[in-house]
Amino acid sequence: WPERWRKEFSMNAKKAFHLVLSEFVALTGGDPSVLEDNAEVRFEFDGMLAFIFAHPTQDLLVMDIEVMQLRDPSSEPANLERFLLLHQLNSLTRFTHGAQALVNVDNMLMVSHCLSLQDLTGGRLSEGLDQMLDVASDLRSMWTDLRSLINVAGQSLHKTEGSAAPFHPTRFA
């Protein structure tokens, strides 16, 4: 019985995803009639690529935003500081907006966020996407600014014996 219920709920989630996506596409001036079941919407915004798709195993809508390609991230010394900051920012923001900043297996700096399909509308998706695009834009600026800051300072931002106080992202939260 639980497996049957799960399949029925999953079918309802597919319908809900299609309805939300159709509403969103209509709000943005597109033609929702061209959407196929389990369609993925992608578009470029300010040099970033955004994807909206159904989560493959849960009743969620996923928003992924590709912020920027990292070229050989292990070879740039400043990236150690940036990766540490990325983890610290994820820790600080996990309760505020639920987005996760990450580097995928193709070395793409990304922001990802999931929304429950329960009670989701095209308008709420649009608002959530606007917020995630702002987060992605801020992440891109922070990533680039941190490279410049580290290059100018010529040293680690974390305290070593005899150095200044460590950089800590909560100072900016």
Tab-separated table of C-alpha atoms in Angstrom:
chain	number	residue	atom	x	y	z
A	1	TRP	CA	0.000	0.000	0.000
A	2	PRO	CA	2.671	2.645	0.799
A	3	GLU	CA	4.369	2.062	-2.601
A	4	ARG	CA	1.055	2.614	-4.406
A	5	TRP	CA	0.474	5.838	-2.453
A	6	ARG	CA	3.996	7.000	-3.294
A	7	LYS	CA	3.446	6.425	-7.031
A	8	GLU	CA	0.155	8.349	-6.938
A	9	PHE	CA	1.741	11.218	-5.028
A	10	SER	CA	4.643	11.277	-7.451
A	11	MET	CA	2.221	11.539	-10.389
A	12	ASN	CA	0.551	14.471	-8.621
A	13	ALA	CA	3.970	16.075	-8.160
A	14	LYS	CA	4.674	15.766	-11.892
A	15	LYS	CA	1.367	17.493	-12.620
A	16	ALA	CA	2.112	20.189	-10.032
A	17	PHE	CA	5.577	20.764	-11.512
A	18	HIS	CA	4.126	21.141	-15.007
A	19	LEU	CA	1.426	23.543	-13.756
A	20	VAL	CA	3.924	25.718	-11.837
A	21	LEU	CA	6.315	25.786	-14.767
A	22	SER	CA	3.483	26.683	-17.157
A	23	GLU	CA	2.397	29.558	-14.901
A	24	PHE	CA	5.993	30.768	-14.644
A	25	VAL	CA	6.558	30.647	-18.409
A	26	ALA	CA	3.282	32.535	-18.988
A	27	LEU	CA	4.321	35.202	-16.437
A	28	THR	CA	7.593	35.728	-18.288
A	29	GLY	CA	5.811	36.169	-21.611
A	30	GLY	CA	6.547	32.707	-22.988
A	31	ASP	CA	4.183	30.153	-24.485
A	32	PRO	CA	3.456	27.431	-21.907
A	33	SER	CA	1.773	25.225	-24.504
A	34	VAL	CA	5.186	24.218	-25.886
A	35	LEU	CA	6.295	22.721	-22.547
A	36	GLU	CA	6.549	18.966	-22.422
A	37	ASP	CA	6.036	16.884	-19.282
A	38	ASN	CA	9.097	17.118	-17.006
A	39	ALA	CA	10.431	19.968	-19.140
A	40	GLU	CA	13.481	21.902	-18.086
A	41	VAL	CA	13.574	25.651	-18.462
A	42	ARG	CA	16.926	27.362	-18.957
A	43	PHE	CA	17.864	30.927	-19.687
A	44	GLU	CA	20.747	33.346	-19.413
A	45	PHE	CA	20.700	36.269	-17.023
A	46	ASP	CA	23.583	38.711	-16.601
A	47	GLY	CA	26.130	36.207	-17.887
A	48	MET	CA	24.822	33.385	-15.681
A	49	LEU	CA	22.862	30.345	-16.821
A	50	ALA	CA	19.776	29.376	-14.813
A	51	PHE	CA	18.026	25.986	-14.904
A	52	ILE	CA	14.626	25.042	-13.482
A	53	PHE	CA	13.778	21.345	-13.377
A	54	ALA	CA	12.014	18.655	-11.345
A	55	HIS	CA	14.036	16.928	-8.647
A	56	PRO	CA	14.675	13.351	-9.828
A	57	THR	CA	13.665	11.593	-6.580
A	58	GLN	CA	11.674	14.043	-4.456
A	59	ASP	CA	8.617	16.217	-4.942
A	60	LEU	CA	10.655	19.366	-5.358
A	61	LEU	CA	11.448	21.948	-7.982
A	62	VAL	CA	15.175	22.669	-8.380
A	63	MET	CA	16.715	25.989	-9.371
A	64	ASP	CA	20.390	25.783	-10.364
A	65	ILE	CA	22.332	28.854	-11.410
A	66	GLU	CA	25.744	28.508	-13.010
A	67	VAL	CA	27.639	31.522	-11.706
A	68	MET	CA	31.042	31.139	-13.343
A	69	GLN	CA	33.469	28.553	-14.684
A	70	LEU	CA	36.551	28.045	-12.512
A	71	ARG	CA	39.647	27.300	-14.541
A	72	ASP	CA	41.885	24.759	-12.850
A	73	PRO	CA	40.773	25.763	-9.329
A	74	SER	CA	43.458	23.724	-7.581
A	75	SER	CA	46.256	25.728	-9.219
A	76	GLU	CA	45.199	29.164	-7.944
A	77	PRO	CA	46.435	29.721	-4.361
A	78	ALA	CA	43.613	32.191	-3.584
A	79	ASN	CA	41.051	29.416	-4.075
A	80	LEU	CA	41.904	27.774	-0.767
A	81	GLU	CA	40.674	30.921	0.976
A	82	ARG	CA	37.678	31.154	-1.334
A	83	PHE	CA	36.636	27.542	-0.784
A	84	LEU	CA	36.856	28.001	2.968
A	85	LEU	CA	34.736	31.146	2.702
A	86	LEU	CA	32.259	29.304	0.474
A	87	HIS	CA	31.751	26.673	3.184
A	88	GLN	CA	31.453	29.331	5.880
A	89	LEU	CA	28.850	31.249	3.849
A	90	ASN	CA	26.847	28.048	3.322
A	91	SER	CA	26.904	27.498	7.063
A	92	LEU	CA	25.724	31.046	7.789
A	93	THR	CA	22.987	31.187	5.159
A	94	ARG	CA	21.512	27.705	5.402
A	95	PHE	CA	18.711	28.972	7.653
A	96	THR	CA	18.034	32.253	5.864
A	97	HIS	CA	17.482	31.424	2.207
A	98	GLY	CA	18.275	27.717	1.889
A	99	ALA	CA	20.471	28.134	-1.166
A	100	GLN	CA	23.662	26.168	-1.421
A	101	ALA	CA	26.745	27.580	-3.106
A	102	LEU	CA	28.913	24.843	-4.547
A	103	VAL	CA	31.487	23.856	-7.111
A	104	ASN	CA	30.285	20.976	-9.280
A	105	VAL	CA	32.419	18.208	-10.821
A	106	ASP	CA	32.979	20.390	-13.913
A	107	ASN	CA	34.468	23.185	-11.757
A	108	MET	CA	31.408	25.387	-12.192
A	109	LEU	CA	30.637	27.742	-9.291
A	110	MET	CA	26.894	27.359	-8.742
A	111	VAL	CA	23.974	28.254	-6.520
A	112	SER	CA	21.281	25.630	-6.023
A	113	HIS	CA	17.940	25.809	-4.246
A	114	CYS	CA	14.923	23.499	-4.002
A	115	LEU	CA	11.297	24.493	-3.515
A	116	SER	CA	8.530	22.178	-2.381
A	117	LEU	CA	5.886	21.721	-5.052
A	118	GLN	CA	3.183	21.816	-2.387
A	119	ASP	CA	1.339	25.148	-2.762
A	120	LEU	CA	3.965	26.499	-5.186
A	121	THR	CA	2.738	28.891	-7.860
A	122	GLY	CA	4.376	30.435	-10.897
A	123	GLY	CA	4.478	33.771	-9.071
A	124	ARG	CA	6.206	32.309	-6.029
A	125	LEU	CA	8.670	30.538	-8.326
A	126	SER	CA	9.409	33.855	-10.029
A	127	GLU	CA	10.018	35.547	-6.648
A	128	GLY	CA	12.261	32.677	-5.503
A	129	LEU	CA	14.203	32.755	-8.749
A	130	ASP	CA	14.713	36.532	-8.461
A	131	GLN	CA	16.125	35.985	-4.972
A	132	MET	CA	18.445	33.194	-6.159
A	133	LEU	CA	19.682	35.313	-9.074
A	134	ASP	CA	20.545	38.048	-6.557
A	135	VAL	CA	22.368	35.477	-4.392
A	136	ALA	CA	24.260	34.183	-7.444
A	137	SER	CA	25.228	37.703	-8.493
A	138	ASP	CA	26.458	38.463	-4.960
A	139	LEU	CA	28.444	35.218	-4.923
A	140	ARG	CA	30.103	36.097	-8.232
A	141	SER	CA	31.058	39.539	-6.921
A	142	MET	CA	32.347	38.118	-3.660
A	143	TRP	CA	34.387	35.438	-5.448
A	144	THR	CA	35.991	38.000	-7.771
A	145	ASP	CA	36.507	40.605	-5.047
A	146	LEU	CA	38.118	38.047	-2.771
A	147	ARG	CA	40.671	37.176	-5.479
A	148	SER	CA	41.582	40.848	-5.779
A	149	LEU	CA	41.770	41.290	-2.018
A	150	ILE	CA	44.063	38.273	-1.632
A	151	ASN	CA	46.261	39.416	-4.537
A	152	VAL	CA	46.601	42.906	-3.044
A	153	ALA	CA	47.291	41.584	0.447
A	154	GLY	CA	49.671	38.972	-0.920
A	155	GLN	CA	48.908	36.649	1.954
A	156	SER	CA	46.326	34.434	3.589
A	157	LEU	CA	43.320	36.093	5.191
A	158	HIS	CA	43.487	33.661	8.115
A	159	LYS	CA	45.543	34.396	11.184
A	160	THR	CA	48.964	32.910	11.461
A	161	GLU	CA	51.346	33.537	14.306
A	162	GLY	CA	52.114	37.236	14.470
A	163	SER	CA	49.535	38.258	11.855
A	164	ALA	CA	46.387	40.343	12.001
A	165	ALA	CA	42.961	39.056	13.045
A	166	PRO	CA	41.379	36.441	10.751
A	167	PHE	CA	38.770	37.276	8.146
A	168	HIS	CA	35.378	36.048	9.286
A	169	PRO	CA	32.248	36.289	7.110
A	170	THR	CA	29.898	36.917	10.072
A	171	ARG	CA	31.267	40.444	10.175
A	172	PHE	CA	29.298	41.080	6.978
A	173	ALA	CA	26.129	39.080	7.782
